[in-house]
């Protein structure tokens, strides 16, 4: 039973560039959430996708956008990268209803220079 | 913004001792969860306690919840070197807005 997978593992970009991160949910899960974790901090909720729609969004600017595909996999896009976007980006999958136990992927570490 | 605050920020104990971490939060919750993170990688779900529960056990883990004080504690008994990690509490408000995490407690188990 495959868990949550993310790609790439690491990424280095320069300010102003755009980046796309990818996530495949745990088998049987159809809800995907994205979190940003800065160094020394807890994860912060970016948004959640269910049935290919953004269901809820945290306090992140429009530079952060996402997509969910019919196979439930998801992408996180960040435009006009800033130095402060350097962080670990975590994808988590869950069932759409009931208790929100999240299954996390290993994360993508993004460094913006 | 962070919902919860874990206390202490860091904890170092000897192998075999018990470790206790505390979490305080601000708003009403549907449930509270604890996660472990090793070396800045993905988080692993440890235990979930519902708002109408006061205590829950899972193996060497014991979680308590006091909704009147908006606080929770995680006890790890008979600690092992492999328990070295960061521990986060996360609250679920019941909506579709994901989990709200605290800043975590970094636990070091010394052999």
mmCIF file of C-alpha atoms in Angstrom:
data_model
loop_
_atom_site.group_PDB
_atom_site.id
_atom_site.type_symbol
_atom_site.label_atom_id
_atom_site.label_comp_id
_atom_site.label_asym_id
_atom_site.label_seq_id
_atom_site.Cartn_x
_atom_site.Cartn_y
_atom_site.Cartn_z
ATOM 1 C CA UNK A 1 0.000 0.000 0.000
ATOM 2 C CA UNK A 2 1.788 3.102 -1.230
ATOM 3 C CA UNK A 3 1.875 6.050 1.092
ATOM 4 C CA UNK A 4 1.930 9.695 0.101
ATOM 5 C CA UNK A 5 4.668 10.492 -2.378
ATOM 6 C CA UNK A 6 6.094 13.873 -3.334
ATOM 7 C CA UNK A 7 8.469 15.105 -5.989
ATOM 8 C CA UNK A 8 11.012 16.471 -6.245
ATOM 9 C CA UNK A 9 12.802 15.897 -2.948
ATOM 10 C CA UNK A 10 14.855 19.073 -3.151
ATOM 11 C CA UNK A 11 14.688 22.128 -5.368
ATOM 12 C CA UNK A 12 16.748 25.290 -5.741
ATOM 13 C CA UNK A 13 15.248 28.326 -7.461
ATOM 14 C CA UNK A 14 16.061 32.015 -7.735
ATOM 15 C CA UNK A 15 13.854 34.937 -6.792
ATOM 16 C CA UNK A 16 11.121 35.684 -9.286
ATOM 17 C CA UNK A 17 11.011 32.180 -10.732
ATOM 18 C CA UNK A 18 8.064 29.828 -10.626
ATOM 19 C CA UNK A 19 7.965 26.335 -9.138
ATOM 20 C CA UNK A 20 5.653 23.313 -9.340
ATOM 21 C CA UNK A 21 5.598 20.632 -6.667
ATOM 22 C CA UNK A 22 3.793 17.329 -7.064
ATOM 23 C CA UNK A 23 1.988 14.946 -4.733
ATOM 24 C CA UNK A 24 0.286 11.577 -5.014
ATOM 25 C CA UNK A 25 -2.069 10.712 -2.156
ATOM 26 C CA UNK A 26 -2.225 7.521 -0.166
ATOM 27 C CA UNK A 27 -4.210 4.789 -1.866
ATOM 28 C CA UNK A 28 -7.917 5.242 -1.162
ATOM 29 C CA UNK A 29 -7.623 8.914 -0.222
ATOM 30 C CA UNK A 30 -9.199 11.624 -2.357
ATOM 31 C CA UNK A 31 -8.447 14.751 -0.329
ATOM 32 C CA UNK A 32 -5.079 16.493 -0.523
ATOM 33 C CA UNK A 33 -3.815 19.301 1.691
ATOM 34 C CA UNK A 34 -0.638 21.341 1.315
ATOM 35 C CA UNK A 35 1.385 22.812 4.157
ATOM 36 C CA UNK A 36 4.422 25.078 4.334
ATOM 37 C CA UNK A 37 6.907 24.499 7.122
ATOM 38 C CA UNK A 38 9.554 27.130 7.716
ATOM 39 C CA UNK A 39 12.691 26.143 9.614
ATOM 40 C CA UNK A 40 11.977 25.740 13.318
ATOM 41 C CA UNK A 41 8.234 26.224 12.897
ATOM 42 C CA UNK A 42 5.202 24.001 12.687
ATOM 43 C CA UNK A 43 3.472 23.366 9.354
ATOM 44 C CA UNK A 44 1.079 26.049 8.154
ATOM 45 C CA UNK A 45 -1.989 25.162 6.097
ATOM 46 C CA UNK A 46 -1.922 26.471 2.511
ATOM 47 C CA UNK A 47 -5.012 24.886 0.970
ATOM 48 C CA UNK A 48 -6.978 21.695 0.537
ATOM 49 C CA UNK A 49 -8.307 20.035 -2.616
ATOM 50 C CA UNK A 50 -11.246 17.689 -2.938
ATOM 51 C CA UNK A 51 -13.013 16.640 -6.142
ATOM 52 C CA UNK A 52 -10.589 18.792 -8.127
ATOM 53 C CA UNK A 53 -11.737 21.942 -6.331
ATOM 54 C CA UNK A 54 -9.986 24.099 -3.760
ATOM 55 C CA UNK A 55 -12.132 23.542 -0.699
ATOM 56 C CA UNK A 56 -10.459 25.832 1.788
ATOM 57 C CA UNK A 57 -7.480 28.114 1.881
ATOM 58 C CA UNK A 58 -5.158 29.343 4.584
ATOM 59 C CA UNK A 59 -3.580 32.755 4.857
ATOM 60 C CA UNK A 60 -1.376 32.587 1.763
ATOM 61 C CA UNK A 61 -1.209 35.025 -1.159
ATOM 62 C CA UNK A 62 -2.529 34.307 -4.643
ATOM 63 C CA UNK A 63 1.014 33.497 -5.758
ATOM 64 C CA UNK A 64 0.261 30.084 -4.268
ATOM 65 C CA UNK A 65 -2.093 28.069 -6.423
ATOM 66 C CA UNK A 66 -2.901 24.425 -6.853
ATOM 67 C CA UNK A 67 -4.593 21.815 -8.882
ATOM 68 C CA UNK A 68 -6.017 18.366 -8.324
ATOM 69 C CA UNK A 69 -6.279 15.829 -11.113
ATOM 70 C CA UNK A 70 -8.952 13.153 -11.666
ATOM 71 C CA UNK A 71 -6.617 10.527 -10.190
ATOM 72 C CA UNK A 72 -6.511 12.665 -6.977
ATOM 73 C CA UNK A 73 -2.869 13.644 -7.394
ATOM 74 C CA UNK A 74 -2.140 17.305 -6.854
ATOM 75 C CA UNK A 75 0.255 20.097 -7.749
ATOM 76 C CA UNK A 76 1.290 23.168 -5.815
ATOM 77 C CA UNK A 77 2.451 26.131 -7.886
ATOM 78 C CA UNK A 78 4.244 29.151 -6.503
ATOM 79 C CA UNK A 79 4.833 32.169 -8.750
ATOM 80 C CA UNK A 80 7.226 35.083 -8.342
ATOM 81 C CA UNK A 81 9.272 33.294 -5.706
ATOM 82 C CA UNK A 82 10.529 35.258 -2.720
ATOM 83 C CA UNK A 83 13.391 34.402 -0.397
ATOM 84 C CA UNK A 84 10.790 33.835 2.326
ATOM 85 C CA UNK A 85 9.232 31.021 0.322
ATOM 86 C CA UNK A 86 12.204 28.840 1.255
ATOM 87 C CA UNK A 87 10.678 26.041 3.323
ATOM 88 C CA UNK A 88 9.691 22.401 3.466
ATOM 89 C CA UNK A 89 6.467 21.878 1.546
ATOM 90 C CA UNK A 90 4.394 19.009 2.843
ATOM 91 C CA UNK A 91 1.541 17.250 1.149
ATOM 92 C CA UNK A 92 -0.972 15.298 3.207
ATOM 93 C CA UNK A 93 -3.863 13.128 2.169
ATOM 94 C CA UNK A 94 -6.972 12.170 4.063
ATOM 95 C CA UNK A 95 -10.485 10.924 3.673
ATOM 96 C CA UNK A 96 -12.977 13.676 2.811
ATOM 97 C CA UNK A 97 -15.204 13.333 5.842
ATOM 98 C CA UNK A 98 -14.887 12.484 9.461
ATOM 99 C CA UNK A 99 -11.796 13.066 11.539
ATOM 100 C CA UNK A 100 -9.006 14.861 9.788
ATOM 101 C CA UNK A 101 -6.157 12.430 10.348
ATOM 102 C CA UNK A 102 -3.544 13.429 7.847
ATOM 103 C CA UNK A 103 -1.029 11.144 6.190
ATOM 104 C CA UNK A 104 2.018 13.154 5.223
ATOM 105 C CA UNK A 105 4.513 12.720 2.442
ATOM 106 C CA UNK A 106 8.264 13.209 2.983
ATOM 107 C CA UNK A 107 8.107 16.786 1.718
ATOM 108 C CA UNK A 108 9.885 18.902 -0.873
ATOM 109 C CA UNK A 109 12.588 21.189 0.436
ATOM 110 C CA UNK A 110 12.622 24.418 -1.579
ATOM 111 C CA UNK A 111 15.490 26.868 -1.384
ATOM 112 C CA UNK A 112 15.052 30.262 -3.007
ATOM 113 C CA UNK A 113 18.273 32.183 -3.663
ATOM 114 C CA UNK B 1 -0.629 31.832 12.332
ATOM 115 C CA UNK B 2 -0.017 29.117 14.886
ATOM 116 C CA UNK B 3 -2.977 27.901 16.916
ATOM 117 C CA UNK B 4 -1.116 26.034 19.582
ATOM 118 C CA UNK B 5 1.967 26.408 21.644
ATOM 119 C CA UNK B 6 3.962 23.401 22.775
ATOM 120 C CA UNK B 7 5.901 23.491 25.980
ATOM 121 C CA UNK B 8 8.778 23.006 26.442
ATOM 122 C CA UNK B 9 10.384 24.019 23.143
ATOM 123 C CA UNK B 10 13.132 21.467 23.768
ATOM 124 C CA UNK B 11 13.522 18.549 26.142
ATOM 125 C CA UNK B 12 16.507 16.298 26.761
ATOM 126 C CA UNK B 13 16.163 13.167 28.925
ATOM 127 C CA UNK B 14 17.923 9.871 29.519
ATOM 128 C CA UNK B 15 16.789 6.719 27.774
ATOM 129 C CA UNK B 16 14.217 4.901 29.879
ATOM 130 C CA UNK B 17 12.806 8.050 31.469
ATOM 131 C CA UNK B 18 9.352 9.421 30.731
ATOM 132 C CA UNK B 19 8.879 12.500 28.551
ATOM 133 C CA UNK B 20 5.972 14.899 28.932
ATOM 134 C CA UNK B 21 5.061 17.606 26.453
ATOM 135 C CA UNK B 22 2.257 20.118 26.750
ATOM 136 C CA UNK B 23 0.158 21.931 24.189
ATOM 137 C CA UNK B 24 -2.143 24.913 24.600
ATOM 138 C CA UNK B 25 -4.563 26.171 21.967
ATOM 139 C CA UNK B 26 -6.869 29.119 21.512
ATOM 140 C CA UNK B 27 -10.160 28.225 19.835
ATOM 141 C CA UNK B 28 -12.726 25.443 20.134
ATOM 142 C CA UNK B 29 -11.771 22.145 18.574
ATOM 143 C CA UNK B 30 -13.314 19.014 17.139
ATOM 144 C CA UNK B 31 -10.267 16.944 18.029
ATOM 145 C CA UNK B 32 -6.594 17.328 18.804
ATOM 146 C CA UNK B 33 -3.834 15.245 17.264
ATOM 147 C CA UNK B 34 -0.174 14.635 17.970
ATOM 148 C CA UNK B 35 2.408 14.111 15.244
ATOM 149 C CA UNK B 36 6.097 13.206 15.229
ATOM 150 C CA UNK B 37 8.653 14.527 12.744
ATOM 151 C CA UNK B 38 12.128 13.095 12.319
ATOM 152 C CA UNK B 39 14.914 15.335 10.987
ATOM 153 C CA UNK B 40 12.692 17.764 9.090
ATOM 154 C CA UNK B 41 10.950 15.137 7.029
ATOM 155 C CA UNK B 42 7.300 14.124 6.810
ATOM 156 C CA UNK B 43 5.084 13.999 9.856
ATOM 157 C CA UNK B 44 3.773 10.761 11.307
ATOM 158 C CA UNK B 45 0.396 10.662 13.018
ATOM 159 C CA UNK B 46 0.642 9.364 16.589
ATOM 160 C CA UNK B 47 -2.715 9.714 18.252
ATOM 161 C CA UNK B 48 -6.030 11.565 18.021
ATOM 162 C CA UNK B 49 -8.210 12.574 20.963
ATOM 163 C CA UNK B 50 -11.732 13.853 20.464
ATOM 164 C CA UNK B 51 -13.097 16.910 22.239
ATOM 165 C CA UNK B 52 -15.388 14.749 24.409
ATOM 166 C CA UNK B 53 -12.525 12.490 25.549
ATOM 167 C CA UNK B 54 -10.242 13.223 28.476
ATOM 168 C CA UNK B 55 -7.531 10.592 28.106
ATOM 169 C CA UNK B 56 -6.337 8.154 25.494
ATOM 170 C CA UNK B 57 -3.599 5.527 25.337
ATOM 171 C CA UNK B 58 -1.672 3.991 22.463
ATOM 172 C CA UNK B 59 1.255 1.734 23.342
ATOM 173 C CA UNK B 60 3.773 3.883 25.253
ATOM 174 C CA UNK B 61 1.811 7.051 24.543
ATOM 175 C CA UNK B 62 -0.734 8.677 26.824
ATOM 176 C CA UNK B 63 -2.597 11.806 25.788
ATOM 177 C CA UNK B 64 -4.828 13.953 27.969
ATOM 178 C CA UNK B 65 -7.155 16.739 26.925
ATOM 179 C CA UNK B 66 -8.654 19.489 29.078
ATOM 180 C CA UNK B 67 -11.022 21.530 26.924
ATOM 181 C CA UNK B 68 -11.823 23.910 29.787
ATOM 182 C CA UNK B 69 -8.156 24.909 29.918
ATOM 183 C CA UNK B 70 -7.645 24.457 26.177
ATOM 184 C CA UNK B 71 -4.648 22.252 26.812
ATOM 185 C CA UNK B 72 -3.334 18.784 26.084
ATOM 186 C CA UNK B 73 -0.360 16.730 27.180
ATOM 187 C CA UNK B 74 1.558 13.897 25.560
ATOM 188 C CA UNK B 75 3.395 11.423 27.776
ATOM 189 C CA UNK B 76 5.912 9.006 26.303
ATOM 190 C CA UNK B 77 6.847 6.316 28.789
ATOM 191 C CA UNK B 78 10.094 4.325 28.889
ATOM 192 C CA UNK B 79 11.707 6.510 26.226
ATOM 193 C CA UNK B 80 14.037 5.073 23.595
ATOM 194 C CA UNK B 81 16.719 6.653 21.435
ATOM 195 C CA UNK B 82 14.390 6.219 18.444
ATOM 196 C CA UNK B 83 11.905 8.597 20.098
ATOM 197 C CA UNK B 84 14.284 11.481 19.368
ATOM 198 C CA UNK B 85 12.234 13.762 17.125
ATOM 199 C CA UNK B 86 10.078 16.874 17.066
ATOM 200 C CA UNK B 87 6.550 16.489 18.376
ATOM 201 C CA UNK B 88 3.680 18.690 17.245
ATOM 202 C CA UNK B 89 0.144 19.077 18.447
ATOM 203 C CA UNK B 90 -2.444 19.943 15.820
ATOM 204 C CA UNK B 91 -6.018 21.045 16.262
ATOM 205 C CA UNK B 92 -8.939 20.237 14.006
ATOM 206 C CA UNK B 93 -11.698 22.811 14.230
ATOM 207 C CA UNK B 94 -14.073 20.559 12.312
ATOM 208 C CA UNK B 95 -14.123 22.618 9.146
ATOM 209 C CA UNK B 96 -12.345 22.038 5.874
ATOM 210 C CA UNK B 97 -9.433 24.268 6.786
ATOM 211 C CA UNK B 98 -6.850 21.662 7.544
ATOM 212 C CA UNK B 99 -5.019 21.190 10.786
ATOM 213 C CA UNK B 100 -3.505 24.030 12.787
ATOM 214 C CA UNK B 101 -0.113 23.101 14.213
ATOM 215 C CA UNK B 102 1.944 24.429 17.076
ATOM 216 C CA UNK B 103 5.664 25.131 16.873
ATOM 217 C CA UNK B 104 6.630 21.775 18.318
ATOM 218 C CA UNK B 105 8.742 20.304 21.079
ATOM 219 C CA UNK B 106 12.155 18.952 20.123
ATOM 220 C CA UNK B 107 12.800 15.816 22.172
ATOM 221 C CA UNK B 108 16.284 14.359 22.553
ATOM 222 C CA UNK B 109 16.729 10.962 24.180
ATOM 223 C CA UNK B 110 20.268 10.441 25.402
ATOM 224 C CA UNK B 111 21.550 6.842 25.538
#
